[in-house]
Amino acid sequence: MQPIKWSFSSLKQYINCPNQYYEVRVLKKYETKPTHQMLYGLDVHSALEEYAKSGKDLPHNYKRFAAMVDPLLEIDGERYPEHKMALTEDGSACSFTDKEYWVRGIVDLMIISGDTASIVDYKTGSDKYPDVKQLRLMALMTFAHFPQVNVVKAGLMFILHNNFIPEEYTRDQQDKLWDSFKDDLS
């Protein structure tokens, strides 16, 4: 049997409602139309990507986000905005577009300095129920794609609420990080 390909967002959708997941993602019976909130989130992500990548000024209505993002941009190292990563079922790094990928995701901003990666996921929604499992998955992908990285400092950045939820992972925690997905993937 072919392993199911997944991402963090598809896993969340499946956990929330397996029937909806099956109807939308597998049978493709329904088209998901972007909501106003989704379009806003995409616009914010695009603006922050350009800001981190090239220093392009943020649009006037997003300038308030600079106060949260600027400390990240002061970290020395190589920047990877909107960096796509994927893994095969055995946890090996592969291309995002590889036909054999098992799981994939996009980290909003990653900065690698020596053996440490700083990763952040921008959130434009509520910070009421933060789910750090997305950070765990991004850390696992980072360890696979960047063998020199031994520490991942990660965070969910709820930019509308000026809230940052930090996490830190080390390479020797990989089995424990994968275990946090075991029940969801079985």
mmCIF file of C-alpha atoms in Angstrom:
data_model
loop_
_atom_site.group_PDB
_atom_site.id
_atom_site.type_symbol
_atom_site.label_atom_id
_atom_site.label_comp_id
_atom_site.label_asym_id
_atom_site.label_seq_id
_atom_site.Cartn_x
_atom_site.Cartn_y
_atom_site.Cartn_z
ATOM 1 C CA MET A 1 0.000 0.000 0.000
ATOM 2 C CA GLN A 2 1.299 3.447 -0.957
ATOM 3 C CA PRO A 3 1.908 5.720 2.061
ATOM 4 C CA ILE A 4 -0.431 8.675 2.350
ATOM 5 C CA LYS A 5 1.255 11.960 1.480
ATOM 6 C CA TRP A 6 0.632 14.691 4.003
ATOM 7 C CA SER A 7 1.452 18.116 5.330
ATOM 8 C CA PHE A 8 0.713 19.632 8.714
ATOM 9 C CA SER A 9 -2.353 21.459 7.373
ATOM 10 C CA SER A 10 -3.773 18.320 5.736
ATOM 11 C CA LEU A 11 -3.169 16.324 8.934
ATOM 12 C CA LYS A 12 -5.031 18.958 10.948
ATOM 13 C CA GLN A 13 -7.906 18.854 8.463
ATOM 14 C CA TYR A 14 -8.055 15.062 8.718
ATOM 15 C CA ILE A 15 -8.021 15.122 12.531
ATOM 16 C CA ASN A 16 -10.736 17.791 12.572
ATOM 17 C CA CYS A 17 -13.043 15.908 10.168
ATOM 18 C CA PRO A 18 -11.936 12.735 8.362
ATOM 19 C CA ASN A 19 -15.051 12.768 6.144
ATOM 20 C CA GLN A 20 -14.448 16.321 4.995
ATOM 21 C CA TYR A 21 -10.786 15.505 4.352
ATOM 22 C CA TYR A 22 -11.791 12.513 2.223
ATOM 23 C CA GLU A 23 -14.444 14.439 0.254
ATOM 24 C CA VAL A 24 -12.205 17.477 -0.394
ATOM 25 C CA ARG A 25 -8.655 16.125 -0.632
ATOM 26 C CA VAL A 26 -9.089 12.552 -1.837
ATOM 27 C CA LEU A 27 -12.263 12.516 -3.933
ATOM 28 C CA LYS A 28 -11.856 16.194 -4.863
ATOM 29 C CA LYS A 29 -15.638 16.577 -4.879
ATOM 30 C CA TYR A 30 -15.500 20.110 -3.541
ATOM 31 C CA GLU A 31 -13.287 23.056 -4.294
ATOM 32 C CA THR A 32 -12.025 24.990 -1.304
ATOM 33 C CA LYS A 33 -12.555 28.666 -2.013
ATOM 34 C CA PRO A 34 -10.215 31.058 -0.228
ATOM 35 C CA THR A 35 -11.872 33.067 2.511
ATOM 36 C CA HIS A 36 -11.133 36.707 3.255
ATOM 37 C CA GLN A 37 -8.999 35.551 6.205
ATOM 38 C CA MET A 38 -7.030 33.150 3.995
ATOM 39 C CA LEU A 39 -6.365 35.854 1.399
ATOM 40 C CA TYR A 40 -5.280 38.273 4.129
ATOM 41 C CA GLY A 41 -2.904 35.657 5.555
ATOM 42 C CA LEU A 42 -1.395 35.015 2.117
ATOM 43 C CA ASP A 43 -0.922 38.744 1.560
ATOM 44 C CA VAL A 44 0.781 39.192 4.945
ATOM 45 C CA HIS A 45 3.043 36.178 4.331
ATOM 46 C CA SER A 46 4.019 37.540 0.918
ATOM 47 C CA ALA A 47 4.843 40.976 2.341
ATOM 48 C CA LEU A 48 6.900 39.467 5.188
ATOM 49 C CA GLU A 49 8.714 37.170 2.750
ATOM 50 C CA GLU A 50 9.838 40.143 0.647
ATOM 51 C CA TYR A 51 10.731 42.107 3.774
ATOM 52 C CA ALA A 52 12.964 39.268 5.037
ATOM 53 C CA LYS A 53 14.408 38.398 1.629
ATOM 54 C CA SER A 54 15.248 41.790 0.166
ATOM 55 C CA GLY A 55 14.431 44.390 2.809
ATOM 56 C CA LYS A 56 11.526 45.640 0.722
ATOM 57 C CA ASP A 57 9.421 48.038 2.774
ATOM 58 C CA LEU A 58 6.311 46.583 4.294
ATOM 59 C CA PRO A 59 3.053 48.036 2.980
ATOM 60 C CA HIS A 60 1.712 50.812 5.199
ATOM 61 C CA ASN A 61 -0.963 48.638 6.820
ATOM 62 C CA TYR A 62 1.645 45.966 7.717
ATOM 63 C CA LYS A 63 4.392 48.223 9.091
ATOM 64 C CA ARG A 64 3.249 47.431 12.625
ATOM 65 C CA PHE A 65 4.525 43.847 12.134
ATOM 66 C CA ALA A 66 8.126 45.038 11.768
ATOM 67 C CA ALA A 67 8.534 45.302 15.541
ATOM 68 C CA MET A 68 8.043 41.541 15.861
ATOM 69 C CA VAL A 69 9.980 40.499 12.749
ATOM 70 C CA ASP A 70 13.000 42.841 13.033
ATOM 71 C CA PRO A 71 14.627 40.983 15.975
ATOM 72 C CA LEU A 72 14.625 37.836 13.827
ATOM 73 C CA LEU A 73 16.253 39.659 10.957
ATOM 74 C CA GLU A 74 19.074 40.745 13.276
ATOM 75 C CA ILE A 75 20.131 37.101 13.701
ATOM 76 C CA ASP A 76 23.367 36.453 11.827
ATOM 77 C CA GLY A 77 23.208 33.652 9.310
ATOM 78 C CA GLU A 78 21.786 32.594 5.993
ATOM 79 C CA ARG A 79 18.099 33.405 5.510
ATOM 80 C CA TYR A 80 15.612 31.051 3.943
ATOM 81 C CA PRO A 81 12.239 32.824 3.606
ATOM 82 C CA GLU A 82 9.297 30.597 2.608
ATOM 83 C CA HIS A 83 11.629 27.606 2.439
ATOM 84 C CA LYS A 84 10.086 24.407 1.057
ATOM 85 C CA MET A 85 11.176 21.051 2.463
ATOM 86 C CA ALA A 86 10.012 17.452 2.141
ATOM 87 C CA LEU A 87 10.860 14.031 3.515
ATOM 88 C CA THR A 88 10.464 10.483 2.277
ATOM 89 C CA GLU A 89 8.722 7.920 4.498
ATOM 90 C CA ASP A 90 12.051 6.891 6.049
ATOM 91 C CA GLY A 91 12.681 10.511 7.140
ATOM 92 C CA SER A 92 15.271 11.285 4.477
ATOM 93 C CA ALA A 93 15.397 14.728 2.878
ATOM 94 C CA CYS A 94 13.998 15.018 -0.628
ATOM 95 C CA SER A 95 12.870 17.736 -2.982
ATOM 96 C CA PHE A 96 9.527 19.424 -2.292
ATOM 97 C CA THR A 97 8.386 18.289 -5.745
ATOM 98 C CA ASP A 98 9.843 14.775 -5.531
ATOM 99 C CA LYS A 99 7.219 12.179 -6.520
ATOM 100 C CA GLU A 100 8.378 10.004 -3.621
ATOM 101 C CA TYR A 101 7.816 12.608 -0.912
ATOM 102 C CA TRP A 102 5.850 11.466 2.145
ATOM 103 C CA VAL A 103 5.486 14.729 4.053
ATOM 104 C CA ARG A 104 6.251 18.283 3.126
ATOM 105 C CA GLY A 105 5.955 21.784 4.465
ATOM 106 C CA ILE A 106 7.062 25.371 4.122
ATOM 107 C CA VAL A 107 8.823 27.234 6.906
ATOM 108 C CA ASP A 108 7.947 30.938 6.782
ATOM 109 C CA LEU A 109 11.433 32.063 7.811
ATOM 110 C CA MET A 110 14.513 30.048 8.670
ATOM 111 C CA ILE A 111 17.903 31.474 9.543
ATOM 112 C CA ILE A 112 20.854 29.096 9.855
ATOM 113 C CA SER A 113 23.857 30.181 11.840
ATOM 114 C CA GLY A 114 26.463 27.514 12.521
ATOM 115 C CA ASP A 115 24.765 24.518 14.122
ATOM 116 C CA THR A 116 21.593 26.446 15.020
ATOM 117 C CA ALA A 117 18.509 27.103 12.951
ATOM 118 C CA SER A 118 15.953 29.721 13.950
ATOM 119 C CA ILE A 119 12.572 29.045 12.387
ATOM 120 C CA VAL A 120 9.330 30.930 12.653
ATOM 121 C CA ASP A 121 5.813 30.417 11.426
ATOM 122 C CA TYR A 122 3.767 33.592 11.005
ATOM 123 C CA LYS A 123 0.169 33.341 12.170
ATOM 124 C CA THR A 124 -2.522 35.881 11.315
ATOM 125 C CA GLY A 125 -5.276 34.077 13.209
ATOM 126 C CA SER A 126 -6.119 33.618 16.860
ATOM 127 C CA ASP A 127 -3.467 32.721 19.408
ATOM 128 C CA LYS A 128 -6.035 31.111 21.687
ATOM 129 C CA TYR A 129 -5.077 27.490 20.960
ATOM 130 C CA PRO A 130 -1.506 27.401 19.632
ATOM 131 C CA ASP A 131 -0.384 24.072 18.141
ATOM 132 C CA VAL A 132 3.381 23.632 18.289
ATOM 133 C CA LYS A 133 3.294 20.330 16.387
ATOM 134 C CA GLN A 134 3.860 22.304 13.203
ATOM 135 C CA LEU A 135 7.142 23.524 14.692
ATOM 136 C CA ARG A 136 8.116 19.955 15.564
ATOM 137 C CA LEU A 137 7.562 18.895 11.966
ATOM 138 C CA MET A 138 9.586 21.837 10.650
ATOM 139 C CA ALA A 139 12.390 20.967 13.086
ATOM 140 C CA LEU A 140 12.423 17.360 11.856
ATOM 141 C CA MET A 141 12.621 18.557 8.268
ATOM 142 C CA THR A 142 15.377 21.008 9.153
ATOM 143 C CA PHE A 143 17.454 18.278 10.806
ATOM 144 C CA ALA A 144 17.088 16.116 7.676
ATOM 145 C CA HIS A 145 17.860 18.881 5.175
ATOM 146 C CA PHE A 146 20.653 20.583 7.128
ATOM 147 C CA PRO A 147 22.908 17.949 8.735
ATOM 148 C CA GLN A 148 25.052 20.642 10.381
ATOM 149 C CA VAL A 149 22.065 21.834 12.441
ATOM 150 C CA ASN A 150 21.929 20.387 15.963
ATOM 151 C CA VAL A 151 19.560 22.916 17.567
ATOM 152 C CA VAL A 152 16.330 24.389 16.247
ATOM 153 C CA LYS A 153 14.956 27.467 17.971
ATOM 154 C CA ALA A 154 11.397 27.729 16.725
ATOM 155 C CA GLY A 155 8.361 29.868 17.298
ATOM 156 C CA LEU A 156 4.803 30.564 16.334
ATOM 157 C CA MET A 157 4.548 34.306 15.744
ATOM 158 C CA PHE A 158 0.983 35.544 16.154
ATOM 159 C CA ILE A 159 1.634 38.887 14.551
ATOM 160 C CA LEU A 160 -1.833 40.363 15.053
ATOM 161 C CA HIS A 161 -1.675 39.616 18.777
ATOM 162 C CA ASN A 162 1.986 40.486 19.374
ATOM 163 C CA ASN A 163 2.495 37.005 20.801
ATOM 164 C CA PHE A 164 5.412 34.628 20.249
ATOM 165 C CA ILE A 165 5.269 30.980 21.376
ATOM 166 C CA PRO A 166 8.864 29.677 21.526
ATOM 167 C CA GLU A 167 10.070 26.077 21.346
ATOM 168 C CA GLU A 168 13.556 24.580 21.187
ATOM 169 C CA TYR A 169 14.540 21.171 19.851
ATOM 170 C CA THR A 170 17.805 19.262 19.596
ATOM 171 C CA ARG A 171 18.834 16.660 17.063
ATOM 172 C CA ASP A 172 18.838 13.910 19.714
ATOM 173 C CA GLN A 173 15.084 14.489 20.297
ATOM 174 C CA GLN A 174 14.042 13.379 16.801
ATOM 175 C CA ASP A 175 12.480 10.072 17.882
ATOM 176 C CA LYS A 176 10.445 11.867 20.549
ATOM 177 C CA LEU A 177 9.339 14.491 18.013
ATOM 178 C CA TRP A 178 8.191 11.783 15.572
ATOM 179 C CA ASP A 179 6.357 10.039 18.427
ATOM 180 C CA SER A 180 4.169 13.122 18.832
ATOM 181 C CA PHE A 181 2.684 12.343 15.367
ATOM 182 C CA LYS A 182 2.344 8.572 15.831
ATOM 183 C CA ASP A 183 -1.311 8.527 16.971
ATOM 184 C CA ASP A 184 -2.389 11.058 14.335
ATOM 185 C CA LEU A 185 -0.765 9.116 11.505
ATOM 186 C CA SER A 186 -2.035 5.654 12.471
#
